Amino acid sequence: MKTEELDQLSHFASHLRYQDLPAEVQAHTGWVLADTLASIVAGSAEPEMQRLNAVMGLGSGATLIGTGQQVHAEAAALLNGTAGTFLEMDEGNRFSRGHPAIHVLPAALALSEVHGVDAEPFLSALVVGYEVGSRIGAASQLRGAMHPHGTWGTIGAAAACARVLGSQPNTMRETINVSSSMTTATSKRTMLEGGLVRNVYAGLSNRNGVLASQLVACGFTGERDGLSSLFGEIVSEKFDTTILLCDLGSDWHLMHNYFKLHSCCRYNHGTLDALDAMAALNPLPSADRIARIQVTTYHLAAELNDPAPRNTLAAKFSVPFAVATRIVHQSSALSSFTWEAVRDPRVLALAQKVDIAEDPDMSRRLPNERPARVVITDIDGRQWTGEAGVNRGDDASPYSEEELTHKFLDLTGRVWTEDHAKQVLHATHQLCTGALTLVNWLDLVKAPPKP
């Protein structure tokens, strides 16, 4: 990577001002913030998170979202980042092939709260971290055995923290280089096997982003070009700076994100969209009437082929389970991926009847489409067929504000009353349009769980 290219990225990250962004970018930032916040709130209610919060929830200064607790900034970044990935409902970006916002928001928020900054630097940091992280993900091609969580998101979190602190370009550059050496060696097998350690990857990115900014402030240095070293040689053999810097500051990755209503891995969504399209035309057969289901899709989705996931996390990374629970429960929302659903004999029996295969032509349609074709055959030989190309929730096929509002209230309803959740959602959009201070917004976010 040439010196001037890293300088360009660092200058962008240091000087971006949220108040100068187009109105449509500010409005969309509000939805990204709301969606990520809701995922953290809902994830905080999981029993594993509650136990982890009890173990690590010591200190003061930063909000542990969904609990009402105050903890140290590093703990808040780690715990909020971990909670936000538990339910697989956080937003993502098909170009970076990962989830930028959950890798950035917890770190930026914790540091903003501790340092008492207002909305402008906080929101600037959120956009900076999103753009830096997502663009690094898009410019590289991680090794096939790696999980994208915990990799380039660490650098996005560090850039966000440096922006909160008002870092100049040279300091921003050093923070990017230091943080590039602080990513984690994540394994895709953890998600496929339901290893809950996978949910900590985004938390580690946030914690290490905070730490990187602290290290640089104390005089620590990194490689001259940590990005090219890590993403051009170590975790990836490809790093295309043309993609990294393409239309930087004018074409926003944040505007090309996706939101999720299916409560599972994005690679399942093409298949579930195809099922939804089929059901909208004609009722699907009941589970006991189905003889077999054939799913044809792209290679990343075809890897999710376990028909008997061992826990709720593995269920979210299983196409056969996702198909079966969608048909049995007539829904792909949170309630269809609970422990009750994982143990449901009707779902498990139907999942065994799902075959999944890759179509190379479909794989070549990435990243603009994530296609799938589903053929259901019943015991009488009748067939139902459905296809999907662009997944719902992408910028090319967006969910409505009403759908996103319903999702926010559904997720936060696990912890907050509906009235309070509505106040937070309204306040989030006010914050992102300059009508509310960060302190007043945080006063609402700090609310403890409902009785």
Short mmCIF file of C-alpha atoms in Angstrom, two decimals:
data_model
loop_
_atom_site.label_atom_id
_atom_site.label_comp_id
_atom_site.label_asym_id
_atom_site.label_seq_id
_atom_site.Cartn_x
_atom_site.Cartn_y
_atom_site.Cartn_z
CA MET A 1 0.00 0.00 0.00
CA LYS A 2 1.47 3.33 -1.00
CA THR A 3 2.13 5.97 1.64
CA GLU A 4 -0.27 8.41 0.03
CA GLU A 5 -3.08 5.84 0.02
CA LEU A 6 -2.86 5.25 3.77
CA ASP A 7 -2.56 9.01 4.22
CA GLN A 8 -5.76 9.49 2.21
CA LEU A 9 -7.68 7.03 4.38
CA SER A 10 -6.33 8.61 7.57
CA HIS A 11 -7.15 12.14 6.41
CA PHE A 12 -10.71 11.07 5.59
CA ALA A 13 -11.16 9.41 8.98
CA SER A 14 -9.77 12.38 10.89
CA HIS A 15 -11.66 15.13 9.12
CA LEU A 16 -15.10 13.65 8.44
CA ARG A 17 -17.78 15.80 10.07
CA TYR A 18 -21.17 14.25 10.56
CA GLN A 19 -22.92 17.61 10.23
CA ASP A 20 -21.58 17.94 6.68
CA LEU A 21 -23.05 14.63 5.49
CA PRO A 22 -26.05 14.63 3.15
CA ALA A 23 -29.43 14.48 4.88
CA GLU A 24 -30.17 11.02 3.50
CA VAL A 25 -26.92 9.68 4.98
CA GLN A 26 -27.77 11.18 8.36
CA ALA A 27 -31.26 9.67 8.23
CA HIS A 28 -29.91 6.24 7.34
CA THR A 29 -27.32 6.50 10.11
CA GLY A 30 -30.28 6.80 12.47
CA TRP A 31 -31.63 3.44 11.32
CA VAL A 32 -28.20 1.79 11.52
CA LEU A 33 -27.78 3.11 15.07
CA ALA A 34 -31.30 2.05 16.07
CA ASP A 35 -30.97 -1.43 14.56
CA THR A 36 -27.61 -2.08 16.22
CA LEU A 37 -28.81 -0.73 19.54
CA ALA A 38 -31.86 -3.01 19.43
CA SER A 39 -29.68 -6.05 18.71
CA ILE A 40 -27.53 -5.23 21.75
CA VAL A 41 -30.55 -4.71 24.00
CA ALA A 42 -32.14 -7.99 22.93
CA GLY A 43 -28.89 -9.93 23.17
CA SER A 44 -28.31 -8.69 26.72
CA ALA A 45 -31.28 -10.81 27.82
CA GLU A 46 -29.62 -14.10 26.83
CA PRO A 47 -28.64 -16.19 29.87
CA GLU A 48 -25.00 -16.50 28.81
CA MET A 49 -24.75 -12.70 28.49
CA GLN A 50 -26.36 -12.17 31.88
CA ARG A 51 -23.79 -14.47 33.48
CA LEU A 52 -20.92 -12.79 31.62
CA ASN A 53 -22.19 -9.34 32.61
CA ALA A 54 -22.25 -10.46 36.25
CA VAL A 55 -18.63 -11.64 36.01
CA MET A 56 -17.24 -8.61 34.14
CA GLY A 57 -19.73 -5.88 35.03
CA LEU A 58 -17.52 -3.93 37.42
CA GLY A 59 -16.42 -0.32 37.27
CA SER A 60 -18.03 2.89 36.11
CA GLY A 61 -18.13 5.38 33.27
CA ALA A 62 -19.80 3.56 30.37
CA THR A 63 -23.26 2.07 29.92
CA LEU A 64 -23.87 -1.65 29.71
CA ILE A 65 -26.84 -1.47 27.36
CA GLY A 66 -29.95 -3.33 28.41
CA THR A 67 -28.91 -3.75 32.02
CA GLY A 68 -28.77 -0.24 33.49
CA GLN A 69 -25.25 -0.99 34.79
CA GLN A 70 -22.18 1.21 34.48
CA VAL A 71 -18.80 -0.42 33.71
CA HIS A 72 -15.33 0.52 32.48
CA ALA A 73 -15.11 1.54 28.82
CA GLU A 74 -13.20 -1.60 27.80
CA ALA A 75 -15.78 -3.85 29.45
CA ALA A 76 -18.68 -1.96 27.89
CA ALA A 77 -17.10 -2.26 24.44
CA LEU A 78 -16.55 -6.01 24.90
CA LEU A 79 -19.90 -6.87 26.48
CA ASN A 80 -22.10 -4.70 24.26
CA GLY A 81 -20.29 -5.95 21.17
CA THR A 82 -20.80 -9.54 22.27
CA ALA A 83 -24.49 -9.06 23.11
CA GLY A 84 -25.17 -7.48 19.71
CA THR A 85 -24.22 -10.61 17.78
CA PHE A 86 -26.01 -13.19 19.95
CA LEU A 87 -29.29 -13.20 18.04
CA GLU A 88 -27.93 -12.73 14.49
CA MET A 89 -30.19 -9.72 13.98
CA ASP A 90 -27.61 -6.95 13.56
CA GLU A 91 -27.22 -5.16 10.24
CA GLY A 92 -24.52 -6.06 7.72
CA ASN A 93 -22.92 -5.16 4.43
CA ARG A 94 -22.77 -7.47 1.45
CA PHE A 95 -19.68 -5.76 0.00
CA SER A 96 -17.56 -6.19 3.12
CA ARG A 97 -19.16 -9.61 3.72
CA GLY A 98 -19.67 -8.89 7.39
CA HIS A 99 -21.30 -6.69 10.01
CA PRO A 100 -19.60 -3.28 10.31
CA ALA A 101 -21.86 -1.45 12.77
CA ILE A 102 -21.70 -3.93 15.66
CA HIS A 103 -17.90 -3.82 15.42
CA VAL A 104 -17.91 -0.04 15.83
CA LEU A 105 -20.86 1.25 17.86
CA PRO A 106 -19.96 -0.28 21.28
CA ALA A 107 -16.41 1.09 21.17
CA ALA A 108 -17.41 4.54 19.90
CA LEU A 109 -20.22 4.83 22.43
CA ALA A 110 -18.14 3.71 25.42
CA LEU A 111 -15.33 6.13 24.65
CA SER A 112 -17.74 8.98 23.87
CA GLU A 113 -19.50 8.48 27.20
CA VAL A 114 -16.29 8.28 29.22
CA HIS A 115 -14.83 11.39 27.57
CA GLY A 116 -18.09 13.35 27.70
CA VAL A 117 -18.22 14.22 24.00
CA ASP A 118 -21.44 15.30 22.33
CA ALA A 119 -23.42 13.92 19.41
CA GLU A 120 -21.27 15.35 16.60
CA PRO A 121 -18.00 13.51 17.39
CA PHE A 122 -19.88 10.36 18.41
CA LEU A 123 -21.86 10.18 15.17
CA SER A 124 -18.80 11.17 13.12
CA ALA A 125 -16.95 8.28 14.77
CA LEU A 126 -19.75 5.85 14.02
CA VAL A 127 -19.70 6.72 10.31
CA VAL A 128 -15.89 6.76 10.17
CA GLY A 129 -15.60 3.35 11.81
CA TYR A 130 -18.27 1.91 9.54
CA GLU A 131 -16.62 3.22 6.37
CA VAL A 132 -13.07 2.25 7.33
CA GLY A 133 -14.01 -1.25 8.50
CA SER A 134 -16.40 -2.04 5.67
CA ARG A 135 -14.02 -0.79 3.00
CA ILE A 136 -11.15 -2.89 4.35
CA GLY A 137 -13.46 -5.91 4.28
CA ALA A 138 -14.45 -5.18 0.69
CA ALA A 139 -10.85 -4.64 -0.40
CA SER A 140 -9.68 -7.98 0.96
CA GLN A 141 -10.74 -11.60 0.58
CA LEU A 142 -10.35 -13.40 3.88
CA ARG A 143 -9.13 -16.97 3.82
CA GLY A 144 -12.03 -19.37 3.43
CA ALA A 145 -11.65 -20.92 6.88
CA MET A 146 -11.91 -17.55 8.65
CA HIS A 147 -14.97 -15.92 10.14
CA PRO A 148 -15.14 -12.20 9.22
CA HIS A 149 -16.09 -11.15 12.77
CA GLY A 150 -13.13 -9.87 14.76
CA THR A 151 -10.92 -9.11 11.75
CA TRP A 152 -11.28 -5.84 9.82
CA GLY A 153 -13.90 -4.71 12.34
CA THR A 154 -11.11 -4.16 14.86
CA ILE A 155 -9.62 -1.48 12.65
CA GLY A 156 -13.02 0.13 12.14
CA ALA A 157 -13.47 0.27 15.92
CA ALA A 158 -10.00 1.76 16.42
CA ALA A 159 -10.58 4.41 13.75
CA ALA A 160 -13.88 5.30 15.43
CA CYS A 161 -12.16 5.66 18.81
CA ALA A 162 -9.46 7.85 17.30
CA ARG A 163 -12.16 10.04 15.77
CA VAL A 164 -13.93 10.36 19.15
CA LEU A 165 -10.65 11.62 20.57
CA GLY A 166 -10.25 14.17 17.77
CA SER A 167 -7.08 12.55 16.42
CA GLN A 168 -5.18 14.27 13.63
CA PRO A 169 -4.24 12.29 10.48
CA ASN A 170 -0.82 11.14 11.75
CA THR A 171 -2.35 9.79 14.96
CA MET A 172 -5.23 8.23 13.02
CA ARG A 173 -2.72 6.53 10.74
CA GLU A 174 -0.77 5.16 13.70
CA THR A 175 -3.99 3.92 15.31
CA ILE A 176 -4.93 2.09 12.11
CA ASN A 177 -1.49 0.49 11.95
CA VAL A 178 -1.48 -0.51 15.62
CA SER A 179 -5.00 -1.96 15.47
CA SER A 180 -4.16 -4.01 12.38
CA SER A 181 -1.91 -6.10 14.62
CA MET A 182 -4.71 -6.58 17.16
CA THR A 183 -7.23 -8.53 15.09
CA THR A 184 -8.15 -12.09 16.08
CA ALA A 185 -7.68 -15.37 14.21
CA THR A 186 -11.34 -16.29 13.92
CA SER A 187 -12.61 -19.66 12.71
CA LYS A 188 -15.66 -20.26 10.58
CA ARG A 189 -16.10 -23.67 12.21
CA THR A 190 -17.22 -22.01 15.44
CA MET A 191 -20.38 -20.67 13.81
CA LEU A 192 -21.09 -23.90 11.93
CA GLU A 193 -20.70 -25.98 15.09
CA GLY A 194 -22.50 -23.56 17.39
CA GLY A 195 -19.43 -22.60 19.40
CA LEU A 196 -20.68 -19.63 21.44
CA VAL A 197 -17.17 -18.18 21.55
CA ARG A 198 -18.02 -16.90 18.08
CA ASN A 199 -20.29 -14.29 19.65
CA VAL A 200 -17.30 -12.75 21.43
CA TYR A 201 -15.44 -11.91 18.20
CA ALA A 202 -17.20 -8.58 17.64
CA GLY A 203 -16.81 -7.80 21.35
CA LEU A 204 -13.06 -8.34 21.07
CA SER A 205 -12.92 -6.02 18.06
CA ASN A 206 -14.56 -3.26 20.07
CA ARG A 207 -12.41 -3.84 23.15
CA ASN A 208 -9.23 -3.94 21.04
CA GLY A 209 -10.29 -0.81 19.19
CA VAL A 210 -10.50 1.06 22.48
CA LEU A 211 -7.16 -0.44 23.55
CA ALA A 212 -5.46 0.54 20.27
CA SER A 213 -6.42 4.19 20.75
CA GLN A 214 -5.09 4.05 24.32
CA LEU A 215 -1.83 2.44 23.21
CA VAL A 216 -1.18 5.12 20.61
CA ALA A 217 -1.90 7.82 23.18
CA CYS A 218 0.80 6.22 25.36
CA GLY A 219 3.37 6.20 22.56
CA PHE A 220 3.01 2.69 21.15
CA THR A 221 3.61 2.29 17.41
CA GLY A 222 2.73 -0.27 14.75
CA GLU A 223 4.05 -1.35 11.38
CA ARG A 224 4.51 1.24 8.66
CA ASP A 225 1.67 -0.35 6.69
CA GLY A 226 -0.19 -2.78 8.89
CA LEU A 227 -3.15 -3.01 6.53
CA SER A 228 -1.15 -4.40 3.61
CA SER A 229 0.78 -6.72 5.89
CA LEU A 230 -2.26 -8.24 7.56
CA PHE A 231 -4.77 -8.21 4.71
CA GLY A 232 -2.32 -8.71 1.87
CA GLU A 233 -0.31 -11.57 3.35
CA ILE A 234 -1.66 -13.04 6.60
CA VAL A 235 -5.44 -13.34 6.96
CA SER A 236 -5.98 -12.63 3.27
CA GLU A 237 -3.82 -12.87 0.17
CA LYS A 238 -5.62 -10.02 -1.56
CA PHE A 239 -5.81 -6.34 -0.64
CA ASP A 240 -7.06 -4.03 -3.38
CA THR A 241 -6.50 -0.39 -2.46
CA THR A 242 -8.55 0.68 -5.48
CA ILE A 243 -11.63 -0.83 -3.82
CA LEU A 244 -10.57 0.54 -0.43
CA LEU A 245 -10.50 4.13 -1.63
CA CYS A 246 -13.06 4.07 -4.44
CA ASP A 247 -15.32 7.15 -4.13
CA LEU A 248 -14.20 7.62 -0.53
CA GLY A 249 -16.31 10.35 1.02
CA SER A 250 -18.93 10.39 -1.71
CA ASP A 251 -20.24 6.82 -2.06
CA TRP A 252 -21.06 5.61 1.43
CA HIS A 253 -20.83 1.92 2.32
CA LEU A 254 -23.27 2.65 5.12
CA MET A 255 -25.91 3.47 2.49
CA HIS A 256 -25.45 0.06 0.88
CA ASN A 257 -26.02 -1.98 4.02
CA TYR A 258 -28.72 -4.51 4.76
CA PHE A 259 -31.10 -5.02 7.66
CA LYS A 260 -32.35 -8.42 8.79
CA LEU A 261 -35.82 -9.65 9.69
CA HIS A 262 -34.97 -13.36 9.42
CA SER A 263 -33.32 -14.24 12.74
CA CYS A 264 -30.37 -16.14 11.30
CA CYS A 265 -27.23 -15.90 9.20
CA ARG A 266 -27.58 -13.74 6.09
CA TYR A 267 -26.60 -16.72 3.93
CA ASN A 268 -29.97 -18.28 4.80
CA HIS A 269 -31.94 -15.26 3.67
CA GLY A 270 -32.14 -15.98 -0.05
CA THR A 271 -33.68 -19.35 0.73
CA LEU A 272 -36.11 -17.87 3.24
CA ASP A 273 -37.04 -15.05 0.85
CA ALA A 274 -37.84 -17.70 -1.76
CA LEU A 275 -40.06 -19.52 0.76
CA ASP A 276 -41.82 -16.27 1.67
CA ALA A 277 -42.44 -15.54 -2.02
CA MET A 278 -43.91 -19.03 -2.50
CA ALA A 279 -46.14 -18.68 0.56
CA ALA A 280 -47.42 -15.32 -0.64
CA LEU A 281 -48.81 -17.00 -3.78
CA ASN A 282 -50.10 -20.28 -2.35
CA PRO A 283 -50.11 -21.88 1.10
CA LEU A 284 -47.12 -24.16 1.61
CA PRO A 285 -47.78 -27.81 2.41
CA SER A 286 -47.70 -28.86 6.05
CA ALA A 287 -44.54 -30.50 7.31
CA ASP A 288 -46.08 -33.96 7.47
CA ARG A 289 -47.08 -33.75 3.79
CA ILE A 290 -43.60 -32.90 2.51
CA ALA A 291 -41.50 -35.62 0.91
CA ARG A 292 -38.37 -33.60 0.15
CA ILE A 293 -37.05 -30.05 -0.26
CA GLN A 294 -34.25 -29.15 -2.67
CA VAL A 295 -32.34 -25.90 -2.12
CA THR A 296 -29.93 -24.64 -4.76
CA THR A 297 -27.85 -21.61 -3.86
CA TYR A 298 -24.40 -19.98 -3.81
CA HIS A 299 -21.34 -21.58 -2.25
CA LEU A 300 -21.31 -19.69 1.07
CA ALA A 301 -24.91 -20.66 1.77
CA ALA A 302 -24.39 -24.23 0.60
CA GLU A 303 -21.84 -24.66 3.40
CA LEU A 304 -24.62 -24.25 5.97
CA ASN A 305 -25.81 -27.82 5.56
CA ASP A 306 -26.16 -29.27 9.09
CA PRO A 307 -29.71 -30.68 9.51
CA ALA A 308 -29.32 -31.27 13.26
CA PRO A 309 -27.74 -28.18 14.89
CA ARG A 310 -26.64 -28.67 18.47
CA ASN A 311 -27.81 -25.30 19.81
CA THR A 312 -29.50 -22.05 18.86
CA LEU A 313 -26.34 -20.54 17.37
CA ALA A 314 -25.71 -23.52 15.10
CA ALA A 315 -29.40 -23.39 14.12
CA LYS A 316 -28.92 -19.86 12.81
CA PHE A 317 -26.18 -21.19 10.52
CA SER A 318 -28.15 -24.11 9.09
CA VAL A 319 -30.15 -23.83 5.89
CA PRO A 320 -32.01 -27.14 6.50
CA PHE A 321 -33.05 -26.00 9.97
CA ALA A 322 -34.02 -22.52 8.78
CA VAL A 323 -36.22 -23.99 6.04
CA ALA A 324 -37.82 -26.49 8.41
CA THR A 325 -38.54 -24.06 11.25
CA ARG A 326 -39.93 -21.49 8.76
CA ILE A 327 -42.39 -24.06 7.43
CA VAL A 328 -43.36 -25.57 10.79
CA HIS A 329 -43.74 -22.25 12.62
CA GLN A 330 -44.74 -20.17 9.58
CA SER A 331 -42.17 -17.63 10.67
CA SER A 332 -38.42 -16.98 10.59
CA ALA A 333 -38.43 -14.51 13.49
CA LEU A 334 -36.74 -14.89 16.89
CA SER A 335 -39.29 -17.39 18.15
CA SER A 336 -38.37 -19.83 15.37
CA PHE A 337 -34.73 -20.11 16.49
CA THR A 338 -35.14 -20.69 20.22
CA TRP A 339 -34.15 -23.77 22.20
CA GLU A 340 -37.76 -24.92 21.93
CA ALA A 341 -37.53 -24.79 18.15
CA VAL A 342 -34.14 -26.53 18.11
CA ARG A 343 -35.66 -29.39 20.09
CA ASP A 344 -38.96 -29.51 18.17
CA PRO A 345 -39.25 -33.03 16.65
CA ARG A 346 -41.35 -31.72 13.77
CA VAL A 347 -38.62 -29.27 12.78
CA LEU A 348 -35.82 -31.81 13.14
CA ALA A 349 -37.67 -34.40 11.09
CA LEU A 350 -38.35 -31.94 8.28
CA ALA A 351 -34.77 -30.65 8.30
CA GLN A 352 -33.63 -34.17 7.43
CA LYS A 353 -35.61 -33.90 4.19
CA VAL A 354 -33.77 -30.77 3.01
CA ASP A 355 -30.97 -31.21 0.48
CA ILE A 356 -28.75 -28.25 -0.38
CA ALA A 357 -26.38 -27.83 -3.32
CA GLU A 358 -24.27 -25.08 -4.84
CA ASP A 359 -24.94 -23.65 -8.28
CA PRO A 360 -21.68 -22.07 -9.56
CA ASP A 361 -23.70 -19.63 -11.67
CA MET A 362 -25.40 -18.40 -8.49
CA SER A 363 -22.03 -18.01 -6.76
CA ARG A 364 -20.89 -15.76 -9.57
CA ARG A 365 -23.82 -13.41 -8.89
CA LEU A 366 -22.28 -12.33 -5.57
CA PRO A 367 -22.14 -9.73 -4.03
CA ASN A 368 -24.98 -7.89 -5.78
CA GLU A 369 -27.28 -10.87 -5.32
CA ARG A 370 -27.40 -13.75 -2.88
CA PRO A 371 -29.63 -16.09 -4.85
CA ALA A 372 -31.49 -19.29 -4.01
CA ARG A 373 -34.00 -21.64 -5.60
CA VAL A 374 -36.29 -23.85 -3.49
CA VAL A 375 -38.34 -26.79 -4.75
CA ILE A 376 -40.76 -28.48 -2.33
CA THR A 377 -42.20 -31.85 -3.33
CA ASP A 378 -45.09 -33.31 -1.35
CA ILE A 379 -45.95 -36.98 -0.85
CA ASP A 380 -48.30 -36.87 -3.85
CA GLY A 381 -45.58 -35.57 -6.14
CA ARG A 382 -46.88 -32.00 -6.38
CA GLN A 383 -44.23 -29.29 -6.39
CA TRP A 384 -43.89 -25.71 -5.16
CA THR A 385 -41.02 -23.66 -6.61
CA GLY A 386 -39.64 -20.29 -5.57
CA GLU A 387 -36.55 -18.19 -6.30
CA ALA A 388 -34.82 -15.13 -4.86
CA GLY A 389 -32.03 -12.95 -6.16
CA VAL A 390 -31.56 -9.66 -4.32
CA ASN A 391 -32.32 -10.37 -0.67
CA ARG A 392 -34.94 -8.36 1.19
CA GLY A 393 -33.39 -5.72 3.40
CA ASP A 394 -30.65 -4.80 0.90
CA ASP A 395 -30.59 -1.24 -0.38
CA ALA A 396 -31.91 -2.61 -3.69
CA SER A 397 -34.89 -4.19 -1.91
CA PRO A 398 -35.22 -2.32 1.40
CA TYR A 399 -37.57 -2.98 4.25
CA SER A 400 -40.02 -0.22 5.01
CA GLU A 401 -39.64 2.06 8.01
CA GLU A 402 -42.72 0.37 9.45
CA GLU A 403 -41.00 -3.03 9.21
CA LEU A 404 -37.83 -1.70 10.80
CA THR A 405 -39.83 -0.05 13.57
CA HIS A 406 -41.66 -3.31 14.28
CA LYS A 407 -38.30 -5.10 14.45
CA PHE A 408 -36.91 -2.50 16.89
CA LEU A 409 -39.90 -2.83 19.20
CA ASP A 410 -39.86 -6.61 18.98
CA LEU A 411 -36.18 -6.87 19.90
CA THR A 412 -36.13 -4.25 22.64
CA GLY A 413 -39.39 -5.65 24.04
CA ARG A 414 -37.31 -8.45 25.57
CA VAL A 415 -35.91 -5.85 28.01
CA TRP A 416 -37.82 -2.55 27.86
CA THR A 417 -41.49 -1.65 27.92
CA GLU A 418 -42.99 -0.72 24.57
CA ASP A 419 -43.50 2.88 25.64
CA HIS A 420 -39.86 3.25 26.61
CA ALA A 421 -38.67 1.54 23.42
CA LYS A 422 -40.72 3.98 21.35
CA GLN A 423 -39.12 6.88 23.23
CA VAL A 424 -35.64 5.51 22.51
CA LEU A 425 -36.37 5.01 18.81
CA HIS A 426 -37.75 8.53 18.47
CA ALA A 427 -34.78 9.93 20.40
CA THR A 428 -32.33 8.03 18.19
CA HIS A 429 -33.66 9.73 15.08
CA GLN A 430 -33.62 13.07 16.89
CA LEU A 431 -29.98 12.49 17.84
CA CYS A 432 -29.05 11.79 14.23
CA THR A 433 -30.77 14.91 12.95
CA GLY A 434 -29.16 17.22 15.49
CA ALA A 435 -32.27 17.70 17.62
CA LEU A 436 -31.00 15.93 20.75
CA THR A 437 -27.77 15.81 22.74
CA LEU A 438 -25.86 12.61 23.34
CA VAL A 439 -26.31 13.03 27.10
CA ASN A 440 -30.10 13.16 26.80
CA TRP A 441 -30.13 10.17 24.45
CA LEU A 442 -27.93 8.20 26.85
CA ASP A 443 -30.29 8.97 29.72
CA LEU A 444 -32.90 6.89 27.87
CA VAL A 445 -30.47 4.16 26.78
CA LYS A 446 -29.30 3.67 30.38
CA ALA A 447 -32.74 2.42 31.41
CA PRO A 448 -32.71 -0.85 33.37
CA PRO A 449 -34.80 -3.86 32.30
CA LYS A 450 -38.54 -3.73 32.87
CA PRO A 451 -39.70 -5.32 36.15
#
